[in-house]
Amino acid sequence: MCGIAGFYRQGNKKLTPDDVRQLLVTLQQRGTDATGMAWKIGNEVKVIKAPLKAEEFVNLPQFSQSVNEVCDAQWALFHTRQATHGSPKEDNNNHPIVNSKGLIIHNGMVSIAEEFTDAQGQTDTEQMLLCLQKYGFKGIARVYGSLAIAYVDFSRPDRFYLYAHTSPIAYSRSDNLFLFASTVNILKSVYQGVGFFVLPHNRVFRVNRPILHHIKKVVAGTVFPPQKYTPDWTSYVTPYVKKLLYGNDGCYNYEEDFSQYEGS
């Protein structure tokens, strides 16, 4: 389980530095192994991340020097990590996962129908990023497991894309500000919007204004017959994560309960 959040803004509407701090610290309830954020300012996309709890991350000099710029950004994405694949001590494993073509943040745990050997880290998220960059959004059908993602293609850096499959994404918007997070309660910690909604599952949405644009429907894990996923990295998984993600047979069988958000 990880925490994801982000915004897209236009005009004068924006979060304050205190809002950004509060958002990250509230996200910490979903992951304490690492914290990171990405934002687009002008023509540049910037990323900072560290193997720290959010409450520690927001005290870093890099954060303090960047937070005003983040508030002015066209968009920003935030992540708190509960590590599964790959040690958080190696920053290539922490989110946002980024390469020369794009970046991604992810809540969930997945396996991919093929292995990409050019990965810089050891995460399932990076494998998913490489799959998207090879196949486009139809590559989601090659992904098995639980995922809620925000994805940026650097060829079109003025937008990001959202997709959810068995893991929730909640969102709210006004005329000049679109906000999303893993849960409604996280959104409410920083924003009292006109309403809070749950992103429909198995659909790709583009955000390049403070509104959702439906791109296509694609269901994860439909390219090959589903198989139980038995990871080989269990030596690193913490007992807390094992309790969340595994059944008695040690195989991946977890679906997050998002019924609490229905009707929000």
PDB file of C-alpha atoms in Angstrom, residues 39-132:
ATOM      1  CA  TRP A  39       6.071  18.964 -10.747  1.00  0.00           C
ATOM      2  CA  LYS A  40       6.034  20.885 -14.023  1.00  0.00           C
ATOM      3  CA  ILE A  41       7.102  24.505 -13.921  1.00  0.00           C
ATOM      4  CA  GLY A  42       7.499  26.293 -17.242  1.00  0.00           C
ATOM      5  CA  ASN A  43       8.923  23.760 -19.691  1.00  0.00           C
ATOM      6  CA  GLU A  44      10.742  21.750 -17.017  1.00  0.00           C
ATOM      7  CA  VAL A  45       9.665  18.690 -15.024  1.00  0.00           C
ATOM      8  CA  LYS A  46      11.437  18.410 -11.668  1.00  0.00           C
ATOM      9  CA  VAL A  47      11.622  15.502  -9.209  1.00  0.00           C
ATOM     10  CA  ILE A  48      12.818  15.192  -5.626  1.00  0.00           C
ATOM     11  CA  LYS A  49      12.540  12.083  -3.464  1.00  0.00           C
ATOM     12  CA  ALA A  50      14.206  10.555  -0.419  1.00  0.00           C
ATOM     13  CA  PRO A  51      13.996   7.391   1.751  1.00  0.00           C
ATOM     14  CA  LEU A  52      12.237   9.296   4.525  1.00  0.00           C
ATOM     15  CA  LYS A  53       8.823   9.554   6.123  1.00  0.00           C
ATOM     16  CA  ALA A  54       6.821  12.480   4.792  1.00  0.00           C
ATOM     17  CA  GLU A  55       7.051  14.260   8.151  1.00  0.00           C
ATOM     18  CA  GLU A  56      10.838  14.183   7.727  1.00  0.00           C
ATOM     19  CA  PHE A  57      10.818  14.881   4.004  1.00  0.00           C
ATOM     20  CA  VAL A  58       8.968  18.198   4.444  1.00  0.00           C
ATOM     21  CA  ASN A  59      11.824  19.393   6.674  1.00  0.00           C
ATOM     22  CA  LEU A  60      14.483  18.832   4.005  1.00  0.00           C
ATOM     23  CA  PRO A  61      16.173  21.959   2.606  1.00  0.00           C
ATOM     24  CA  GLN A  62      15.340  20.718  -0.922  1.00  0.00           C
ATOM     25  CA  PHE A  63      11.646  20.654  -0.035  1.00  0.00           C
ATOM     26  CA  SER A  64      11.682  24.088   1.585  1.00  0.00           C
ATOM     27  CA  GLN A  65      13.483  25.523  -1.438  1.00  0.00           C
ATOM     28  CA  SER A  66      10.979  23.931  -3.847  1.00  0.00           C
ATOM     29  CA  VAL A  67       7.566  24.118  -2.188  1.00  0.00           C
ATOM     30  CA  ASN A  68       6.627  27.602  -3.435  1.00  0.00           C
ATOM     31  CA  GLU A  69       7.515  26.556  -6.974  1.00  0.00           C
ATOM     32  CA  VAL A  70       5.423  23.400  -6.547  1.00  0.00           C
ATOM     33  CA  CYS A  71       2.425  25.552  -5.601  1.00  0.00           C
ATOM     34  CA  ASP A  72       2.914  27.603  -8.779  1.00  0.00           C
ATOM     35  CA  ALA A  73       3.368  24.511 -10.967  1.00  0.00           C
ATOM     36  CA  GLN A  74       0.978  23.552 -13.746  1.00  0.00           C
ATOM     37  CA  TRP A  75       0.731  20.121 -12.163  1.00  0.00           C
ATOM     38  CA  ALA A  76       2.334  18.196  -9.321  1.00  0.00           C
ATOM     39  CA  LEU A  77       2.334  14.548  -8.219  1.00  0.00           C
ATOM     40  CA  PHE A  78       3.077  13.220  -4.723  1.00  0.00           C
ATOM     41  CA  HIS A  79       3.892   9.756  -3.360  1.00  0.00           C
ATOM     42  CA  THR A  80       4.545   8.059  -0.038  1.00  0.00           C
ATOM     43  CA  ARG A  81       5.952   4.561  -0.314  1.00  0.00           C
ATOM     44  CA  GLN A  82       5.358   1.351   1.613  1.00  0.00           C
ATOM     45  CA  ALA A  83       8.145  -0.667   0.043  1.00  0.00           C
ATOM     46  CA  THR A  84       7.538  -4.044  -1.566  1.00  0.00           C
ATOM     47  CA  HIS A  85       9.901  -4.519  -4.521  1.00  0.00           C
ATOM     48  CA  GLY A  86      13.344  -2.984  -4.059  1.00  0.00           C
ATOM     49  CA  SER A  87      15.001  -1.329  -1.092  1.00  0.00           C
ATOM     50  CA  PRO A  88      14.093   2.340  -0.490  1.00  0.00           C
ATOM     51  CA  LYS A  89      17.775   2.956   0.254  1.00  0.00           C
ATOM     52  CA  GLU A  90      18.256   2.904  -3.532  1.00  0.00           C
ATOM     53  CA  ASP A  91      16.518   6.001  -4.857  1.00  0.00           C
ATOM     54  CA  ASN A  92      15.824   4.399  -8.253  1.00  0.00           C
ATOM     55  CA  ASN A  93      13.253   2.290  -6.392  1.00  0.00           C
ATOM     56  CA  ASN A  94      11.428   5.270  -4.896  1.00  0.00           C
ATOM     57  CA  HIS A  95       8.619   7.206  -6.525  1.00  0.00           C
ATOM     58  CA  PRO A  96       8.213   9.052  -8.765  1.00  0.00           C
ATOM     59  CA  ILE A  97       9.894   6.426 -10.945  1.00  0.00           C
ATOM     60  CA  VAL A  98      11.439   8.415 -13.782  1.00  0.00           C
ATOM     61  CA  ASN A  99      13.448   7.822 -16.951  1.00  0.00           C
ATOM     62  CA  SER A 100      14.202   9.838 -20.086  1.00  0.00           C
ATOM     63  CA  LYS A 101      10.724   9.208 -21.543  1.00  0.00           C
ATOM     64  CA  GLY A 102       8.406   9.784 -18.610  1.00  0.00           C
ATOM     65  CA  LEU A 103       7.504   9.131 -14.988  1.00  0.00           C
ATOM     66  CA  ILE A 104       4.938   7.306 -12.896  1.00  0.00           C
ATOM     67  CA  ILE A 105       3.595   7.061  -9.345  1.00  0.00           C
ATOM     68  CA  HIS A 106       1.784   3.898  -8.274  1.00  0.00           C
ATOM     69  CA  ASN A 107      -0.263   2.490  -5.420  1.00  0.00           C
ATOM     70  CA  GLY A 108      -0.587  -1.289  -5.505  1.00  0.00           C
ATOM     71  CA  MET A 109       1.489  -4.287  -6.496  1.00  0.00           C
ATOM     72  CA  VAL A 110       1.711  -5.858  -9.936  1.00  0.00           C
ATOM     73  CA  SER A 111       3.469  -8.381 -12.108  1.00  0.00           C
ATOM     74  CA  ILE A 112       4.082  -7.858 -15.818  1.00  0.00           C
ATOM     75  CA  ALA A 113       3.621 -10.345 -18.651  1.00  0.00           C
ATOM     76  CA  GLU A 114       7.241  -9.802 -19.679  1.00  0.00           C
ATOM     77  CA  GLU A 115      10.440  -8.654 -17.994  1.00  0.00           C
ATOM     78  CA  PHE A 116      12.209  -5.494 -19.122  1.00  0.00           C
ATOM     79  CA  THR A 117      15.939  -5.856 -18.563  1.00  0.00           C
ATOM     80  CA  ASP A 118      16.787  -2.172 -19.042  1.00  0.00           C
ATOM     81  CA  ALA A 119      15.269  -1.190 -15.691  1.00  0.00           C
ATOM     82  CA  GLN A 120      17.450   0.923 -13.403  1.00  0.00           C
ATOM     83  CA  GLY A 121      15.829  -0.331 -10.185  1.00  0.00           C
ATOM     84  CA  GLN A 122      14.084  -3.435  -8.868  1.00  0.00           C
ATOM     85  CA  THR A 123      10.452  -2.306  -8.671  1.00  0.00           C
ATOM     86  CA  ASP A 124       7.310  -3.656 -10.259  1.00  0.00           C
ATOM     87  CA  THR A 125       6.362  -0.023 -10.896  1.00  0.00           C
ATOM     88  CA  GLU A 126       9.360   0.568 -13.144  1.00  0.00           C
ATOM     89  CA  GLN A 127       8.518  -2.589 -15.085  1.00  0.00           C
ATOM     90  CA  MET A 128       5.007  -1.199 -15.571  1.00  0.00           C
ATOM     91  CA  LEU A 129       6.401   2.158 -16.705  1.00  0.00           C
ATOM     92  CA  LEU A 130       8.570   0.426 -19.320  1.00  0.00           C
ATOM     93  CA  CYS A 131       5.572  -1.641 -20.429  1.00  0.00           C
ATOM     94  CA  LEU A 132       3.496   1.522 -20.942  1.00  0.00           C
TER      95      LEU A 132
END
